[in-house]
Amino acid sequence: MPLTPAAIPFINDAIAQTRAKHRSKLRIIGPDDYILSGARSLSLSRKHLDEVFDIISEQIGIKVCPHKVRHAFSTFSFSMPNVNPKDIMNMRGHKNIDMSMYYNLGSAEGMEKVANTFNDKLLAEK
């Protein structure tokens, strides 16, 4: 997933903390390790991450989960002008554009635009 410049210091801090935890346990971070790790330098479980997202959801008043963040990324990306769909596909790690489009949920504004355009075309033909 792409990061905004503001997120980079937080990610770098998480990496540094994870390296320190691993070093204290005489472990080296491997390619299958997660940046987010628990006190024992083990990757956080899916259950733990879901609990973290539940706390965030409660605080902001919107249900958020890791997978839905990926859906949102696709939806927002496909609605941006001058964005190459192949770039979105590559950022998502998909092998074909159809899978990336599957995650594009559309928007209320987009559906309204489609309905209005459809109605305008029908009325113009009369």
Coordinates of N, CA and C in Angstrom, one line a residue:
M1 N 0.8 -1.2 0.0 CA 0.0 0.0 0.0 C 0.9 1.2 0.0
P2 N 0.5 2.3 -0.7 CA 1.3 3.5 -0.8 C 1.1 4.2 0.6
L3 N 2.1 5.0 0.9 CA 2.1 5.8 2.1 C 2.2 7.3 1.8
T4 N 1.6 8.1 2.6 CA 1.8 9.5 2.5 C 3.1 9.8 3.2
P5 N 3.7 11.0 2.8 CA 4.9 11.4 3.5 C 4.8 11.4 5.0
A6 N 3.6 11.8 5.5 CA 3.4 11.9 6.9 C 3.5 10.6 7.6
A7 N 3.2 9.5 6.9 CA 3.2 8.2 7.5 C 4.6 7.6 7.6
I8 N 5.5 8.1 6.8 CA 6.9 7.5 6.8 C 7.6 7.5 8.1
P9 N 7.6 8.6 8.9 CA 8.3 8.6 10.2 C 7.7 7.5 11.1
F10 N 6.4 7.3 11.1 CA 5.7 6.3 11.9 C 6.2 4.9 11.5
I11 N 6.2 4.6 10.2 CA 6.7 3.3 9.8 C 8.1 3.1 10.1
N12 N 9.0 4.1 9.9 CA 10.4 4.0 10.3 C 10.6 3.7 11.8
D13 N 9.7 4.4 12.6 CA 9.8 4.2 14.0 C 9.4 2.7 14.4
A14 N 8.3 2.2 13.7 CA 7.9 0.9 14.0 C 8.9 -0.1 13.6
I15 N 9.6 0.1 12.5 CA 10.7 -0.8 12.0 C 11.8 -0.8 13.0
A16 N 12.2 0.4 13.5 CA 13.3 0.5 14.5 C 12.9 -0.2 15.8
Q17 N 11.7 0.0 16.3 CA 11.2 -0.7 17.5 C 11.2 -2.2 17.3
T18 N 10.8 -2.7 16.1 CA 10.8 -4.1 15.9 C 12.2 -4.7 15.8
R19 N 13.1 -4.0 15.2 CA 14.5 -4.4 15.1 C 15.1 -4.5 16.5
A20 N 14.8 -3.5 17.4 CA 15.3 -3.5 18.7 C 14.7 -4.7 19.5
K21 N 13.5 -5.0 19.3 CA 12.9 -6.2 20.0 C 13.5 -7.5 19.6
H22 N 13.7 -7.6 18.3 CA 14.3 -8.8 17.7 C 15.8 -8.9 18.2
R23 N 16.5 -7.8 18.2 CA 17.9 -7.8 18.7 C 18.0 -8.2 20.1
S24 N 17.0 -7.8 21.0 CA 17.1 -8.1 22.4 C 16.8 -9.6 22.6
K25 N 16.2 -10.3 21.6 CA 15.9 -11.7 21.7 C 16.9 -12.5 20.8
L26 N 17.9 -11.8 20.4 CA 19.0 -12.4 19.5 C 18.4 -13.0 18.3
R27 N 17.4 -12.3 17.7 CA 16.8 -12.7 16.4 C 17.1 -11.6 15.4
I28 N 17.1 -12.0 14.1 CA 17.2 -11.1 13.0 C 15.9 -11.1 12.3
I29 N 15.5 -9.9 11.9 CA 14.2 -9.8 11.1 C 14.4 -10.5 9.8
G30 N 13.4 -11.3 9.5 CA 13.5 -12.1 8.2 C 12.4 -11.6 7.3
P31 N 12.4 -12.0 6.0 CA 11.5 -11.5 5.1 C 10.0 -11.9 5.4
D32 N 9.8 -12.8 6.2 CA 8.4 -13.2 6.6 C 7.9 -12.6 7.9
D33 N 8.8 -11.8 8.5 CA 8.4 -11.1 9.8 C 7.5 -9.9 9.5
Y34 N 6.7 -9.5 10.4 CA 5.9 -8.3 10.3 C 6.6 -7.1 11.0
I35 N 6.3 -5.9 10.5 CA 6.8 -4.7 11.2 C 6.1 -4.6 12.6
L36 N 4.8 -4.8 12.6 CA 4.1 -4.8 13.9 C 4.3 -6.1 14.6
S37 N 4.9 -6.0 15.8 CA 5.1 -7.2 16.5 C 4.8 -7.0 18.0
G38 N 4.5 -8.1 18.7 CA 4.2 -8.0 20.1 C 5.5 -7.9 21.0
A39 N 5.3 -7.9 22.2 CA 6.3 -7.8 23.2 C 7.4 -8.9 23.1
R40 N 7.0 -10.0 22.6 CA 8.0 -11.1 22.5 C 8.6 -11.2 21.1
S41 N 8.5 -10.2 20.3 CA 9.0 -10.1 19.0 C 8.4 -11.1 18.0
L42 N 7.2 -11.5 18.4 CA 6.4 -12.4 17.5 C 5.4 -11.5 16.7
S43 N 5.1 -11.9 15.5 CA 4.1 -11.1 14.7 C 2.8 -11.1 15.5
L44 N 2.1 -9.9 15.3 CA 0.8 -9.8 16.0 C -0.1 -10.7 15.2
S45 N -1.0 -11.3 16.0 CA -2.0 -12.2 15.4 C -3.1 -11.4 14.7
R46 N -3.8 -12.0 13.8 CA -4.9 -11.3 13.1 C -5.9 -10.9 14.1
K47 N -6.1 -11.7 15.2 CA -7.1 -11.3 16.2 C -6.6 -10.0 16.9
H48 N -5.4 -9.9 17.2 CA -4.9 -8.6 17.8 C -5.0 -7.4 16.9
L49 N -4.7 -7.6 15.6 CA -4.9 -6.5 14.7 C -6.3 -6.1 14.6
D50 N -7.2 -7.1 14.5 CA -8.7 -6.8 14.5 C -9.1 -6.0 15.8
E51 N -8.5 -6.4 16.9 CA -8.8 -5.6 18.1 C -8.4 -4.2 18.0
V52 N -7.2 -4.0 17.5 CA -6.7 -2.6 17.3 C -7.6 -1.8 16.3
F53 N -8.0 -2.4 15.2 CA -8.9 -1.8 14.3 C -10.3 -1.5 14.9
D54 N -10.7 -2.4 15.8 CA -12.0 -2.2 16.6 C -11.9 -0.9 17.4
I55 N -10.7 -0.7 18.1 CA -10.5 0.5 18.9 C -10.6 1.7 18.0
I56 N -9.9 1.7 16.9 CA -9.8 2.8 16.0 C -11.3 3.1 15.5
S57 N -12.0 2.0 15.1 CA -13.4 2.2 14.6 C -14.2 2.8 15.7
E58 N -14.1 2.4 16.9 CA -14.9 3.0 18.0 C -14.6 4.5 18.2
Q59 N -13.3 4.8 18.1 CA -12.9 6.2 18.3 C -13.3 7.1 17.1
I60 N -13.3 6.6 15.9 CA -13.7 7.5 14.8 C -15.2 7.4 14.4
G61 N -15.9 6.4 14.9 CA -17.3 6.2 14.6 C -17.6 5.5 13.3
I62 N -16.6 4.9 12.7 CA -16.7 4.2 11.4 C -16.0 2.8 11.5
K63 N -16.7 1.8 11.1 CA -16.1 0.4 11.1 C -14.9 0.4 10.1
V64 N -13.8 0.1 10.6 CA -12.6 0.0 9.8 C -11.9 -1.4 10.0
C65 N -11.5 -2.0 9.0 CA -10.7 -3.2 9.1 C -9.6 -3.3 8.0
P66 N -8.5 -4.0 8.2 CA -7.4 -4.0 7.2 C -7.9 -4.3 5.8
H67 N -8.8 -5.2 5.6 CA -9.2 -5.6 4.3 C -10.0 -4.5 3.6
K68 N -10.8 -3.8 4.4 CA -11.7 -2.7 3.9 C -10.8 -1.5 3.5
V69 N -9.7 -1.4 4.2 CA -8.7 -0.3 3.8 C -8.2 -0.5 2.4
R70 N -8.0 -1.8 2.1 CA -7.6 -2.1 0.7 C -8.7 -1.8 -0.3
H71 N -9.9 -2.1 0.1 CA -11.1 -1.8 -0.8 C -11.1 -0.3 -1.0
A72 N -11.0 0.5 0.1 CA -11.1 1.9 0.0 C -10.0 2.5 -0.9
F73 N -8.8 1.9 -0.8 CA -7.7 2.4 -1.6 C -8.0 2.2 -3.1
S74 N -8.5 1.0 -3.5 CA -8.9 0.8 -4.8 C -10.0 1.8 -5.3
T75 N -11.0 1.9 -4.5 CA -12.1 2.8 -4.8 C -11.7 4.2 -5.1
F76 N -10.9 4.7 -4.1 CA -10.4 6.1 -4.3 C -9.4 6.2 -5.5
S77 N -8.6 5.2 -5.7 CA -7.6 5.3 -6.7 C -8.2 5.3 -8.1
F78 N -9.2 4.4 -8.3 CA -9.9 4.3 -9.6 C -10.7 5.6 -9.9
S79 N -11.1 6.3 -8.9 CA -11.9 7.6 -9.2 C -11.0 8.8 -9.4
M80 N -9.7 8.6 -9.3 CA -8.8 9.8 -9.5 C -8.5 9.9 -11.0
P81 N -8.5 11.2 -11.4 CA -8.2 11.4 -12.9 C -6.7 11.1 -13.2
N82 N -6.5 10.7 -14.4 CA -5.1 10.5 -14.9 C -4.3 9.5 -14.1
V83 N -5.0 8.5 -13.5 CA -4.3 7.4 -12.8 C -4.4 6.2 -13.7
N84 N -3.3 5.5 -14.0 CA -3.3 4.4 -14.9 C -3.8 3.2 -14.0
P85 N -4.9 2.5 -14.5 CA -5.4 1.3 -13.8 C -4.3 0.2 -13.6
K86 N -3.4 0.1 -14.5 CA -2.3 -0.9 -14.4 C -1.4 -0.6 -13.1
D87 N -1.2 0.7 -12.9 CA -0.4 1.1 -11.7 C -1.2 0.7 -10.4
I88 N -2.5 0.9 -10.4 CA -3.3 0.4 -9.2 C -3.1 -1.1 -9.1
M89 N -3.3 -1.8 -10.2 CA -3.1 -3.2 -10.1 C -1.8 -3.6 -9.6
N90 N -0.7 -3.0 -10.0 CA 0.6 -3.3 -9.6 C 0.8 -3.0 -8.1
M91 N 0.3 -1.9 -7.7 CA 0.4 -1.5 -6.2 C -0.3 -2.5 -5.3
R92 N -1.4 -3.0 -5.8 CA -2.2 -3.9 -5.1 C -1.6 -5.3 -5.1
G93 N -0.7 -5.6 -6.0 CA 0.0 -6.9 -6.1 C -0.9 -7.9 -6.9
H94 N -1.8 -7.4 -7.7 CA -2.7 -8.3 -8.5 C -2.0 -8.6 -9.8
K95 N -2.4 -9.8 -10.3 CA -1.8 -10.2 -11.6 C -2.7 -9.7 -12.8
N96 N -3.9 -9.4 -12.5 CA -4.8 -8.9 -13.6 C -5.7 -7.7 -13.1
I97 N -6.1 -6.9 -14.0 CA -6.8 -5.7 -13.7 C -8.2 -6.1 -13.2
D98 N -8.8 -7.2 -13.6 CA -10.1 -7.6 -13.1 C -10.1 -7.8 -11.6
M99 N -9.1 -8.3 -11.0 CA -9.1 -8.5 -9.6 C -9.0 -7.1 -8.9
S100 N -8.3 -6.2 -9.4 CA -8.2 -4.9 -8.8 C -9.6 -4.2 -9.0
M101 N -10.2 -4.4 -10.1 CA -11.6 -3.8 -10.3 C -12.6 -4.4 -9.3
Y102 N -12.4 -5.7 -9.0 CA -13.3 -6.3 -8.1 C -13.4 -5.6 -6.7
Y103 N -12.3 -5.0 -6.3 CA -12.2 -4.3 -5.1 C -12.6 -2.8 -5.2
N104 N -12.9 -2.4 -6.4 CA -13.4 -1.0 -6.5 C -14.9 -1.0 -6.2
L105 N -15.3 -0.4 -5.1 CA -16.7 -0.5 -4.6 C -17.5 0.6 -5.2
G106 N -17.0 1.5 -6.0 CA -17.8 2.6 -6.5 C -18.1 3.6 -5.3
S107 N -19.0 4.5 -5.7 CA -19.4 5.5 -4.6 C -20.8 6.0 -4.9
A108 N -21.4 6.6 -3.9 CA -22.7 7.1 -4.0 C -22.7 8.2 -5.1
E109 N -21.7 9.0 -5.1 CA -21.6 10.1 -6.1 C -21.5 9.5 -7.5
G110 N -20.7 8.5 -7.6 CA -20.5 7.8 -8.9 C -21.8 7.2 -9.4
M111 N -22.6 6.6 -8.5 CA -23.9 6.0 -8.9 C -24.9 7.1 -9.3
E112 N -24.8 8.2 -8.6 CA -25.7 9.3 -8.9 C -25.3 9.9 -10.3
K113 N -24.1 10.0 -10.5 CA -23.6 10.5 -11.8 C -24.1 9.6 -13.0
V114 N -24.0 8.3 -12.8 CA -24.4 7.3 -13.8 C -25.9 7.5 -14.0
A115 N -26.7 7.6 -12.9 CA -28.2 7.7 -13.1 C -28.5 9.0 -13.8
N116 N -27.8 10.1 -13.4 CA -28.1 11.4 -14.0 C -27.7 11.4 -15.5
T117 N -26.6 10.8 -15.8 CA -26.2 10.7 -17.2 C -27.1 9.9 -18.0
F118 N -27.6 8.8 -17.5 CA -28.5 7.9 -18.1 C -29.8 8.7 -18.4
N119 N -30.3 9.4 -17.3 CA -31.6 10.1 -17.5 C -31.4 11.2 -18.5
D120 N -30.3 11.9 -18.5 CA -30.0 13.0 -19.5 C -30.1 12.4 -20.9
K121 N -29.5 11.3 -21.1 CA -29.5 10.6 -22.4 C -30.9 10.3 -22.9
L122 N -31.6 9.7 -21.9 CA -33.0 9.3 -22.3 C -33.9 10.5 -22.6
L123 N -33.7 11.6 -21.8 CA -34.5 12.8 -22.1 C -34.0 13.5 -23.4
A124 N -32.8 13.4 -23.7 CA -32.3 14.1 -24.9 C -32.8 13.4 -26.2
E125 N -33.1 12.1 -26.1 CA -33.5 11.4 -27.3 C -35.0 11.6 -27.6
K126 N -35.7 12.2 -26.6 CA -37.2 12.4 -26.9 C -37.5 13.6 -27.7

